[in-house]
CSV table of C-alpha atoms in Angstrom, one decimal:
chain,number,residue,atom,x,y,z
A,1,MET,CA,-5.5,19.3,45.7
A,2,ARG,CA,-4.0,21.2,42.8
A,3,LEU,CA,-2.7,19.5,39.8
A,4,PRO,CA,0.4,20.8,38.0
A,5,LEU,CA,-0.4,22.5,34.7
A,6,TRP,CA,1.7,20.0,32.8
A,7,ARG,CA,-0.7,17.2,33.9
A,8,LEU,CA,-3.7,19.1,32.6
A,9,ARG,CA,-2.3,19.5,29.1
A,10,ARG,CA,-3.9,17.2,26.6
A,11,LYS,CA,-1.7,15.1,24.4
A,12,LYS,CA,-2.2,15.6,20.7
A,13,PRO,CA,-3.8,12.5,19.2
A,14,GLN,CA,-1.4,10.4,17.2
A,15,PRO,CA,-2.4,8.3,14.2
A,16,PRO,CA,-2.2,4.6,14.9
A,17,SER,CA,1.1,3.1,13.8
A,18,ARG,CA,-0.1,-0.4,14.4
A,19,ALA,CA,-3.7,-1.4,14.2
A,20,GLY,CA,-3.9,-4.9,15.6
A,21,GLY,CA,-1.4,-6.4,13.2
A,22,VAL,CA,-0.4,-4.0,10.4
A,23,ASP,CA,2.1,-1.2,10.7
A,24,LYS,CA,4.1,1.1,8.4
A,25,SER,CA,7.0,-1.4,8.2
A,26,ASP,CA,4.6,-4.1,7.0
A,27,LEU,CA,3.3,-1.7,4.3
A,28,GLN,CA,6.8,-0.8,3.3
A,29,ARG,CA,7.7,-4.5,2.9
A,30,ILE,CA,4.8,-4.7,0.4
A,31,TRP,CA,6.2,-1.8,-1.6
A,32,ASP,CA,9.7,-3.2,-1.4
A,33,GLY,CA,8.3,-6.3,-3.0
A,34,TRP,CA,6.7,-4.3,-5.8
A,35,SER,CA,10.0,-2.5,-6.2
A,36,THR,CA,11.5,-5.8,-7.4
A,37,LEU,CA,9.1,-5.5,-10.5
A,38,ASN,CA,8.2,-9.1,-9.8
A,39,PRO,CA,4.6,-9.6,-8.6
A,40,SER,CA,5.4,-13.1,-7.2
A,41,ASN,CA,7.4,-11.2,-4.5
A,42,VAL,CA,4.2,-9.7,-3.2
A,43,ALA,CA,1.8,-12.5,-3.9
A,44,ARG,CA,1.9,-13.6,-0.2
A,45,TYR,CA,0.3,-10.3,0.8
A,46,TYR,CA,-2.8,-10.7,-1.4
A,47,ALA,CA,-5.9,-12.9,-0.8
A,48,ARG,CA,-6.8,-15.4,-3.4
A,49,GLY,CA,-10.3,-15.7,-4.9
A,50,SER,CA,-12.7,-13.1,-6.3
A,51,HIS,CA,-11.4,-9.8,-4.9
A,52,VAL,CA,-11.3,-6.6,-6.8
A,53,PHE,CA,-8.0,-4.7,-7.2
A,54,PHE,CA,-7.8,-1.3,-8.9
A,55,ASP,CA,-4.4,-0.3,-10.3
A,56,ILE,CA,-3.3,2.6,-12.5
A,57,ALA,CA,-4.4,0.6,-15.6
A,58,PRO,CA,-6.6,-1.1,-16.7
A,59,VAL,CA,-9.8,-0.2,-14.8
A,60,LYS,CA,-9.8,-3.2,-12.5
A,61,TYR,CA,-8.7,-6.8,-11.9
A,62,ASP,CA,-11.2,-9.3,-10.5
A,63,SER,CA,-8.7,-11.5,-8.7
A,64,TRP,CA,-5.0,-11.8,-7.7
A,65,ASP,CA,-4.3,-14.1,-10.7
A,66,ASP,CA,-5.7,-11.4,-13.1
A,67,TYR,CA,-3.8,-8.7,-11.2
A,68,GLN,CA,-0.5,-10.6,-11.3
A,69,ALA,CA,-0.8,-11.4,-15.0
A,70,GLY,CA,-1.8,-7.9,-16.0
A,71,VAL,CA,0.8,-6.1,-13.9
A,72,ILE,CA,3.7,-8.2,-15.3
A,73,LYS,CA,3.0,-6.7,-18.7
A,74,VAL,CA,3.1,-3.1,-17.3
A,75,LEU,CA,6.2,-3.7,-15.2
A,76,SER,CA,8.1,-5.3,-18.1
A,77,GLY,CA,8.8,-1.8,-19.4
A,78,PHE,CA,10.9,-0.9,-16.4
A,79,GLN,CA,14.4,-1.9,-15.4
A,80,SER,CA,14.2,-0.8,-11.8
A,81,ALA,CA,11.9,0.8,-9.2
A,82,THR,CA,12.1,2.3,-5.7
A,83,CYS,CA,8.8,2.8,-3.8
A,84,LYS,CA,8.6,4.4,-0.4
A,85,VAL,CA,5.5,4.7,1.9
A,86,ASN,CA,5.3,8.3,2.9
A,87,ASP,CA,4.7,9.6,6.4
A,88,ASP,CA,1.1,10.4,5.7
A,89,VAL,CA,0.1,6.7,6.1
A,90,GLN,CA,-3.0,6.1,8.1
A,91,ILE,CA,-4.0,2.7,9.6
A,92,HIS,CA,-7.5,2.1,10.8
A,93,LYS,CA,-9.1,-0.9,12.5
A,94,ALA,CA,-12.7,-1.4,11.4
A,95,GLY,CA,-14.3,-4.4,13.1
A,96,LYS,CA,-12.3,-7.4,11.9
A,97,ASP,CA,-10.7,-5.5,9.1
A,98,ILE,CA,-7.9,-3.0,8.7
A,99,TRP,CA,-7.9,-0.3,6.1
A,100,ILE,CA,-5.0,2.0,5.2
A,101,THR,CA,-4.4,5.0,3.1
A,102,ALA,CA,-1.0,6.4,2.1
A,103,THR,CA,0.9,8.1,-0.7
A,104,ILE,CA,3.8,6.3,-2.2
A,105,ALA,CA,6.9,8.1,-3.6
A,106,ALA,CA,8.0,6.1,-6.7
A,107,ASP,CA,11.1,6.4,-8.8
A,108,MET,CA,10.8,4.0,-11.7
A,109,VAL,CA,13.4,3.7,-14.4
A,110,GLU,CA,12.2,2.7,-17.8
A,111,LYS,CA,14.1,0.3,-20.0
A,112,SER,CA,15.2,3.3,-22.0
A,113,GLY,CA,16.8,4.8,-18.9
A,114,LYS,CA,14.2,7.5,-18.4
A,115,HIS,CA,13.3,8.2,-14.8
A,116,ASP,CA,9.6,8.3,-14.0
A,117,MET,CA,9.2,10.1,-10.6
A,118,SER,CA,5.6,10.1,-9.3
A,119,THR,CA,3.4,9.9,-6.2
A,120,PHE,CA,0.8,7.2,-6.1
A,121,ARG,CA,-2.3,7.2,-3.9
A,122,TRP,CA,-2.8,3.9,-2.1
A,123,THR,CA,-5.8,2.5,-0.3
A,124,ALA,CA,-6.0,-1.1,0.8
A,125,ILE,CA,-8.3,-3.2,2.9
A,126,PHE,CA,-6.7,-6.1,4.9
A,127,GLU,CA,-8.6,-9.1,6.3
A,128,LYS,CA,-7.1,-11.7,8.6
A,129,MET,CA,-7.1,-15.1,6.9
A,130,GLN,CA,-5.5,-18.2,8.4
A,131,GLY,CA,-3.6,-16.0,10.8
A,132,LYS,CA,-2.2,-13.6,8.2
A,133,TRP,CA,-3.3,-10.1,7.3
A,134,LEU,CA,-4.0,-10.2,3.5
A,135,ILE,CA,-5.1,-7.5,1.1
A,136,VAL,CA,-8.6,-8.2,-0.1
A,137,HIS,CA,-9.1,-4.9,-1.9
A,138,GLU,CA,-6.6,-2.4,-3.2
A,139,HIS,CA,-6.7,0.9,-5.1
A,140,VAL,CA,-3.6,2.4,-6.6
A,141,SER,CA,-3.9,5.6,-8.6
A,142,GLU,CA,-1.9,8.5,-9.8
A,143,PRO,CA,-3.2,12.1,-10.2
A,144,LEU,CA,-3.6,13.3,-13.8
A,145,SER,CA,-1.0,15.7,-14.9
A,146,GLN,CA,-2.1,19.3,-14.4
């Protein structure tokens, strides 16, 4: 029996859009929360306890409470923000965890009215806790100006 050629073609592998509970729309909701410039709007996505979070500054936060308190100071210099998860998002299931990478297009308006357009790098590790996928580690960075 001969198979038609179209049946022999291999499909190009697609990156997973949903890895057992986290998809791009979930990730965008997190950044929509950050776009409000109010960390309490994203607190439900972050695990409590001693987890390390790396943001643009300072070097690190050792818990969500530290992260929230520190980021409020940084965000207070802005009047608005829009953050979009770009199409390069990758979602990977690793045992019981999910890890993601993406770039984030950010348009942040300072209190002075100046637009700060940038692209953040974002890596996060999610762990399922009490039925919810929570971020237990996060790294947000921005390339140095060239």
